[in-house]
Protein backbone atom coordinates (compact mmCIF):
# COMPACT_ATOMS: atom_id res chain seq x y z
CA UNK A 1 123.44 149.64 100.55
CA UNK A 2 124.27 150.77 104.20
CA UNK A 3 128.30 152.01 104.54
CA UNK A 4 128.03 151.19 107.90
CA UNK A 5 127.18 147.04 109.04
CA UNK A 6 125.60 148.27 111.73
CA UNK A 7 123.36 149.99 110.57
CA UNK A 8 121.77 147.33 108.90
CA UNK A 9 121.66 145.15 112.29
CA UNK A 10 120.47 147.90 114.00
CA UNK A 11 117.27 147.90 111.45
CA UNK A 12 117.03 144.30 111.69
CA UNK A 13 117.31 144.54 115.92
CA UNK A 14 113.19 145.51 116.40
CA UNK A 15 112.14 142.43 114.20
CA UNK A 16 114.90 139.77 115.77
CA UNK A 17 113.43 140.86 119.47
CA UNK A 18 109.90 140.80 118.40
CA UNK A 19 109.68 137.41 116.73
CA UNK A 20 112.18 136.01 119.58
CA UNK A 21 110.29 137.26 122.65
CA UNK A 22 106.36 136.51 121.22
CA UNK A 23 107.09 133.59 118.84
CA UNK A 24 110.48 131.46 119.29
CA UNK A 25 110.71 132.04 123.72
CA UNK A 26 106.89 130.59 123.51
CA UNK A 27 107.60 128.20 120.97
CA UNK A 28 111.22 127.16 122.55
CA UNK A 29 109.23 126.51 126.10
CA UNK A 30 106.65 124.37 124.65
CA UNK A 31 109.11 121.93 122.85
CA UNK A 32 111.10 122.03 125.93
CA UNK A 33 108.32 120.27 127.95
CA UNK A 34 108.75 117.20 125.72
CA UNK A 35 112.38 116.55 126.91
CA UNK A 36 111.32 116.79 130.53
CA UNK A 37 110.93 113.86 133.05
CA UNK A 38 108.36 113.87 135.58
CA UNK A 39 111.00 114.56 137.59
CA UNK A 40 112.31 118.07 135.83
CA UNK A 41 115.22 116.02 134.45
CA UNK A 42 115.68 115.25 130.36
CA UNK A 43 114.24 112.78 129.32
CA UNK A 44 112.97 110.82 126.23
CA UNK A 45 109.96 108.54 127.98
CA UNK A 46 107.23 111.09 126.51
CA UNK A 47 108.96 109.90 123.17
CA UNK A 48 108.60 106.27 124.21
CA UNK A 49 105.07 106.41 125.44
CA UNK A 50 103.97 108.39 122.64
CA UNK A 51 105.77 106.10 119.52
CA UNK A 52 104.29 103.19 122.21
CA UNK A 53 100.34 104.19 121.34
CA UNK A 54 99.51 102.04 118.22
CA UNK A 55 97.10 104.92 117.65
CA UNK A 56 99.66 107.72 117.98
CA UNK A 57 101.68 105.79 115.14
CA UNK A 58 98.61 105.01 112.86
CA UNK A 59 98.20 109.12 113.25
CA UNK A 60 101.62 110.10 112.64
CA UNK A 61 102.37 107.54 109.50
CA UNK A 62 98.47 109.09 107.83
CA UNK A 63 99.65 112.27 108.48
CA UNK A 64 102.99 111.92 107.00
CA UNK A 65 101.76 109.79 104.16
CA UNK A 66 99.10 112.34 103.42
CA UNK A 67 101.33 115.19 103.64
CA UNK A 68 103.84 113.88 101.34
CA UNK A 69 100.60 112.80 98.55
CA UNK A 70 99.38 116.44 98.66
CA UNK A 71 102.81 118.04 98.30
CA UNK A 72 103.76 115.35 94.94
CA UNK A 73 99.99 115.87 93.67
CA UNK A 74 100.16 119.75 94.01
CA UNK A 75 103.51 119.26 92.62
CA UNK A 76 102.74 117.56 89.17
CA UNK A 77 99.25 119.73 88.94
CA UNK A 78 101.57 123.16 89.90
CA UNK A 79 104.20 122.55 87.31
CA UNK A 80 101.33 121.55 84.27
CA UNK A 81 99.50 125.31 85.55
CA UNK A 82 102.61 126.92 86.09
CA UNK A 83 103.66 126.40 82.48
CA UNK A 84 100.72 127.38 80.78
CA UNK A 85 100.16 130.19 82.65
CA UNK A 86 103.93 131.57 81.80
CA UNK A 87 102.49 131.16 78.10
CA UNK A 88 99.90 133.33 78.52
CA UNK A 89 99.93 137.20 77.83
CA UNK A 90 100.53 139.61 80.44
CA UNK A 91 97.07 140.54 80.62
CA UNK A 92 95.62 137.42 80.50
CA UNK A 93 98.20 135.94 82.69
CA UNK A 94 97.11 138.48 85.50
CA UNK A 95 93.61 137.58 84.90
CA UNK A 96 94.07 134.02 85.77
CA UNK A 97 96.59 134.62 88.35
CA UNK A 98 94.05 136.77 89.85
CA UNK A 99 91.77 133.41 90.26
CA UNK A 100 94.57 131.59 91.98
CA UNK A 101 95.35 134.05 94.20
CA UNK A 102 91.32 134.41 94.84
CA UNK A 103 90.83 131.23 97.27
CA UNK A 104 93.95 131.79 99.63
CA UNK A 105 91.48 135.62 100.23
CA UNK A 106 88.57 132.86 101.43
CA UNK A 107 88.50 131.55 104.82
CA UNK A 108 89.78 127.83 105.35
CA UNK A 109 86.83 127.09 107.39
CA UNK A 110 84.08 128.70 104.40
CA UNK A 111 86.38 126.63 101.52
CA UNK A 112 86.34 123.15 104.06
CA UNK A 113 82.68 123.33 104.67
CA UNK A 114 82.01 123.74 100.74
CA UNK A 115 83.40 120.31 100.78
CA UNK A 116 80.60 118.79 102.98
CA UNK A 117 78.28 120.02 100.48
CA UNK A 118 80.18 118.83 97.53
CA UNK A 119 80.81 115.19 99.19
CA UNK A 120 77.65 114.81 101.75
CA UNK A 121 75.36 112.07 100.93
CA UNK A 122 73.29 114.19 99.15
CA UNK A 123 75.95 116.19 97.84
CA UNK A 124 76.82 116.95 93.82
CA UNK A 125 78.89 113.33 93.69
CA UNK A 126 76.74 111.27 95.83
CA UNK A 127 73.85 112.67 93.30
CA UNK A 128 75.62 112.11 90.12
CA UNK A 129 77.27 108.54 91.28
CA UNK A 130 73.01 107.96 91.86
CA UNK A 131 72.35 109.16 89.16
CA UNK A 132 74.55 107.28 86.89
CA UNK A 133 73.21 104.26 88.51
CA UNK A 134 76.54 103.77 89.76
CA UNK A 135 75.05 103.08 93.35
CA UNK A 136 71.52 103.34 94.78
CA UNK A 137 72.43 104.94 98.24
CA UNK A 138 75.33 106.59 97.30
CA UNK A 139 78.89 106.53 99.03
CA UNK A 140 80.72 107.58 101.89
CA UNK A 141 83.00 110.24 100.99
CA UNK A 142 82.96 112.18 103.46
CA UNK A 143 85.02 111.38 106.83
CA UNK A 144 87.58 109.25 105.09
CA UNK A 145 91.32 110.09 104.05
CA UNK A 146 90.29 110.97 100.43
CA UNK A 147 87.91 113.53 101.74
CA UNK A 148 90.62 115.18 103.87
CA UNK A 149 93.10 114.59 100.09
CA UNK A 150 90.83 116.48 98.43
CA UNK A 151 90.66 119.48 101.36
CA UNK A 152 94.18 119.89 101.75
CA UNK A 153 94.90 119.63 98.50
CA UNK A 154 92.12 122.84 97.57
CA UNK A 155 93.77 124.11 100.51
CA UNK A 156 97.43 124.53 99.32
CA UNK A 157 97.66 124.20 95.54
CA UNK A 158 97.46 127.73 95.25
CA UNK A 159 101.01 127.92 97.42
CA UNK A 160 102.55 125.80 94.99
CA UNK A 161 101.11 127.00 91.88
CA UNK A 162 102.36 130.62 93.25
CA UNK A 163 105.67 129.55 94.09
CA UNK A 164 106.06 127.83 90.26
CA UNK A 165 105.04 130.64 88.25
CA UNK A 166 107.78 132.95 90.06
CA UNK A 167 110.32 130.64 89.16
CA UNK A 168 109.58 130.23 85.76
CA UNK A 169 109.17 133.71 85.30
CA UNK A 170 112.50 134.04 85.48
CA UNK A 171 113.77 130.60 83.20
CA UNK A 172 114.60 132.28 79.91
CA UNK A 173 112.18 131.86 77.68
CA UNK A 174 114.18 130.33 74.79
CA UNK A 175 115.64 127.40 76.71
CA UNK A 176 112.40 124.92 76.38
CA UNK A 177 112.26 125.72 72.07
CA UNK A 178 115.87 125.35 72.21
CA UNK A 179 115.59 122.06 74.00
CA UNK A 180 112.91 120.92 71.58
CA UNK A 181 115.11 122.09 68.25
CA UNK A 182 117.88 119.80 69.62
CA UNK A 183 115.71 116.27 69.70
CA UNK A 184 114.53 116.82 73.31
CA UNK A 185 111.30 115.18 73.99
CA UNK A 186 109.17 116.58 76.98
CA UNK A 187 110.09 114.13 79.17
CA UNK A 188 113.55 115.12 78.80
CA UNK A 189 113.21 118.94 78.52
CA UNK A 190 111.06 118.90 81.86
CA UNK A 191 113.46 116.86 83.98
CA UNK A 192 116.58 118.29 82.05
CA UNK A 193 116.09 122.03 81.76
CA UNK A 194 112.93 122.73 83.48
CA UNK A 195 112.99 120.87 86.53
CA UNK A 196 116.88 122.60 87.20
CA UNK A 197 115.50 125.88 86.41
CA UNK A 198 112.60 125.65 88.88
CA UNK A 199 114.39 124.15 91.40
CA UNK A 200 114.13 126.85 94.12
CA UNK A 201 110.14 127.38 93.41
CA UNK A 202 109.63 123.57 93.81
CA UNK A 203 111.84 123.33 97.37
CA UNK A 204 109.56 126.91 98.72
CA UNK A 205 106.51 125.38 97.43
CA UNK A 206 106.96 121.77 98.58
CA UNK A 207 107.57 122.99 101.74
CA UNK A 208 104.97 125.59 102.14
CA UNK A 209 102.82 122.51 101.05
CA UNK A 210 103.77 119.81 102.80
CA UNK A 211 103.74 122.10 106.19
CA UNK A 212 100.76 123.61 105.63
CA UNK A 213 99.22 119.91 105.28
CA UNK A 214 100.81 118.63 108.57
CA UNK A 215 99.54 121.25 110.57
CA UNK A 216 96.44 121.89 109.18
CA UNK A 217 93.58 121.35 111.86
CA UNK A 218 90.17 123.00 110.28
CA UNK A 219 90.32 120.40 107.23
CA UNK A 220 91.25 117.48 108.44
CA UNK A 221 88.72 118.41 111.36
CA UNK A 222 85.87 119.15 109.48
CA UNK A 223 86.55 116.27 106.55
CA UNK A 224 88.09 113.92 108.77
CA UNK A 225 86.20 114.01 111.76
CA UNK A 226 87.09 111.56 114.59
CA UNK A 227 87.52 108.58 112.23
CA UNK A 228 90.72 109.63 110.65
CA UNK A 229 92.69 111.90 113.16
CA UNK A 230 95.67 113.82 111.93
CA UNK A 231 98.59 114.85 114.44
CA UNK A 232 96.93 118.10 114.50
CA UNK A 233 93.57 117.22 115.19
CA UNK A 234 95.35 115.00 117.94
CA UNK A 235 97.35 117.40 119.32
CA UNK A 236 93.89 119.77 120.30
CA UNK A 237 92.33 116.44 121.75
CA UNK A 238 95.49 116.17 123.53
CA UNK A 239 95.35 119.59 125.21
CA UNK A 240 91.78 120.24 125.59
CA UNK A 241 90.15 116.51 126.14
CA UNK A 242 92.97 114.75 127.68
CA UNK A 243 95.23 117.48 129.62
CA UNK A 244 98.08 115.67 128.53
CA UNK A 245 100.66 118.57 127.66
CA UNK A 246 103.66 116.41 127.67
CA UNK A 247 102.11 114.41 124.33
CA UNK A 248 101.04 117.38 122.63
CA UNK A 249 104.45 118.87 122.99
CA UNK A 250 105.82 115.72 121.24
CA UNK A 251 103.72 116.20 118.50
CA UNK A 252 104.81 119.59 118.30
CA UNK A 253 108.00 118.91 118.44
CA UNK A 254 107.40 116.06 115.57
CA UNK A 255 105.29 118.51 113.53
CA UNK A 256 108.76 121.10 113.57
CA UNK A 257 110.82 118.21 112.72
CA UNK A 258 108.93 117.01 109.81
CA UNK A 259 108.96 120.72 108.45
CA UNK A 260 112.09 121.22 108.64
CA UNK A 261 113.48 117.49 107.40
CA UNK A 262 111.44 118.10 104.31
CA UNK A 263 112.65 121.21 103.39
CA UNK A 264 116.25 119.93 103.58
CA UNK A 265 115.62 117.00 101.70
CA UNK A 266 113.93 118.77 98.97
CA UNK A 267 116.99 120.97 98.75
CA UNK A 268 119.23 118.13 98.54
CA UNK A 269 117.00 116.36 96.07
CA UNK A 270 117.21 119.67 93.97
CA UNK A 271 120.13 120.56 94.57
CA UNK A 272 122.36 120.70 91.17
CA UNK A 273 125.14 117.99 90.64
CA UNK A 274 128.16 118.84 89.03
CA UNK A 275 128.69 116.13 86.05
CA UNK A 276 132.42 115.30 84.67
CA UNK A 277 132.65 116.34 80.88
């Protein structure tokens, strides 16, 4: 496109210094604080003291367990939408991609507080578990680790679902009926043809998921509460109750690590094998 290279770098120059001097230099200063001593040498004791807190590990193995449930929930939901929404005609398909796109337009904070309508005491399930006779005083839904599921799940779907449909948009069209013609049962043609073909939606979704779910604070705020903290929701008591910078720039620090972990994994785990004839 350019004859010259450097041209191109020259383009690319403006961005590089913008996102380096107000987001990475920030960013690269805050993570740095977690490999400092309280004597300005490195040091891994804000490591130690923070994997040392049986609280701080109940928080980090929720939030990791949680994470990796909504991205493998959104997952199997994303891939069942994706593929019936690739069925669909063109102008029915933007009609209903029109709805998925609708939510992510809707502020977090509106779409989390819907929830505490939805799953209050007197909320639509409460009401119908009542009146089922399931329960006379209803449950406790809200504040609990399905509550902040739920949330996060509402929250991000749409990411994955989004990511899906791109990918399949491009799978040719007569693989899956020529999969079927063969003797291929679905189980087969999803994990054989499918699942390959997708490959590069699932790893950007999964990770747009499972990032977005780690450091989510509004949700797991709002549907958590104080009983079930999430690293996030940790991280601001850190900084505004307790002071304590060194821990919050641990989780940080364990928040960018996660990210980045599961994106490589998922890359590996989709990553194509090459198979001797």
């Amino acid at each position: 496109m350019f004859e010259n290279k450097n041209t191109g770098l020259l383009l690319v120059l403006p961005a590089a210094v913008f996102a380096s001097v107000l987001f990475l230099l920030p960013v690269g200063i805050l993570l740095s604080e977690a490999f400092t001593g309280s004597e300005g040498g490195f040091s891994l004791g804000a490591y130690v003291e923070f994997f040392s807190s049986e609280l701080n590990n109940t928080v980090f193995w929720r939030s990791l367990r949680l994470g990796l449930w909504v991205m493998l929930t959104s997952a199997v939901i994303g891939y069942a939408a994706a593929f019936s929404i690739v069925q669909l005609s063109p102008k029915s398909r933007g009609r209903v991609f029109a709805l998925i796109i609708l939510p992510l337009m809707i502020s977090p904070v509106a779409r989390t507080y819907a929830w505490l309508v939805i799953l209050g005491r007197t909320g639509l399930v409460n009401q119908v578990i009542v009146g089922l006779g399931l329960s006379e005083e209803g449950l406790q839904l809200l504040f609990t680790e399905t509550a902040v599921f739920i949330g996060l799940l509402q929250l991000f779907l749409p990411l994955m679902i989004i990511a899906l449909i791109s990918s399949m948009e491009n799978m040719p069209r007569d693989v899956v009926p020529a999969a079927r013609v063969l003797g291929a049962n679905w189980f087969s043609v999803f994990f054989r043809v499918i699942l390959p073909l997708t490959r590069e939606g699932l790893v950007v979704g999964g990770t747009l998921v499972f990032a977005g779910s780690m450091t989510a604070y509004i949700t797991p705020a709002i549907l958590g509460g104080s009983k079930v903290l999430m690293l996030e929701t940790l991280l601001y008591q850190r900084v505004t109750v307790a002071n304590d910078y060194a821990a919050a720039s641990v989780i940080a620090m364990i928040l960018v690590v996660m990210s980045i972990v599961t994106n490589l994994l998922l890359k590996r785990l989709a990553k194509p094998r090459n198979r001797r004839a």
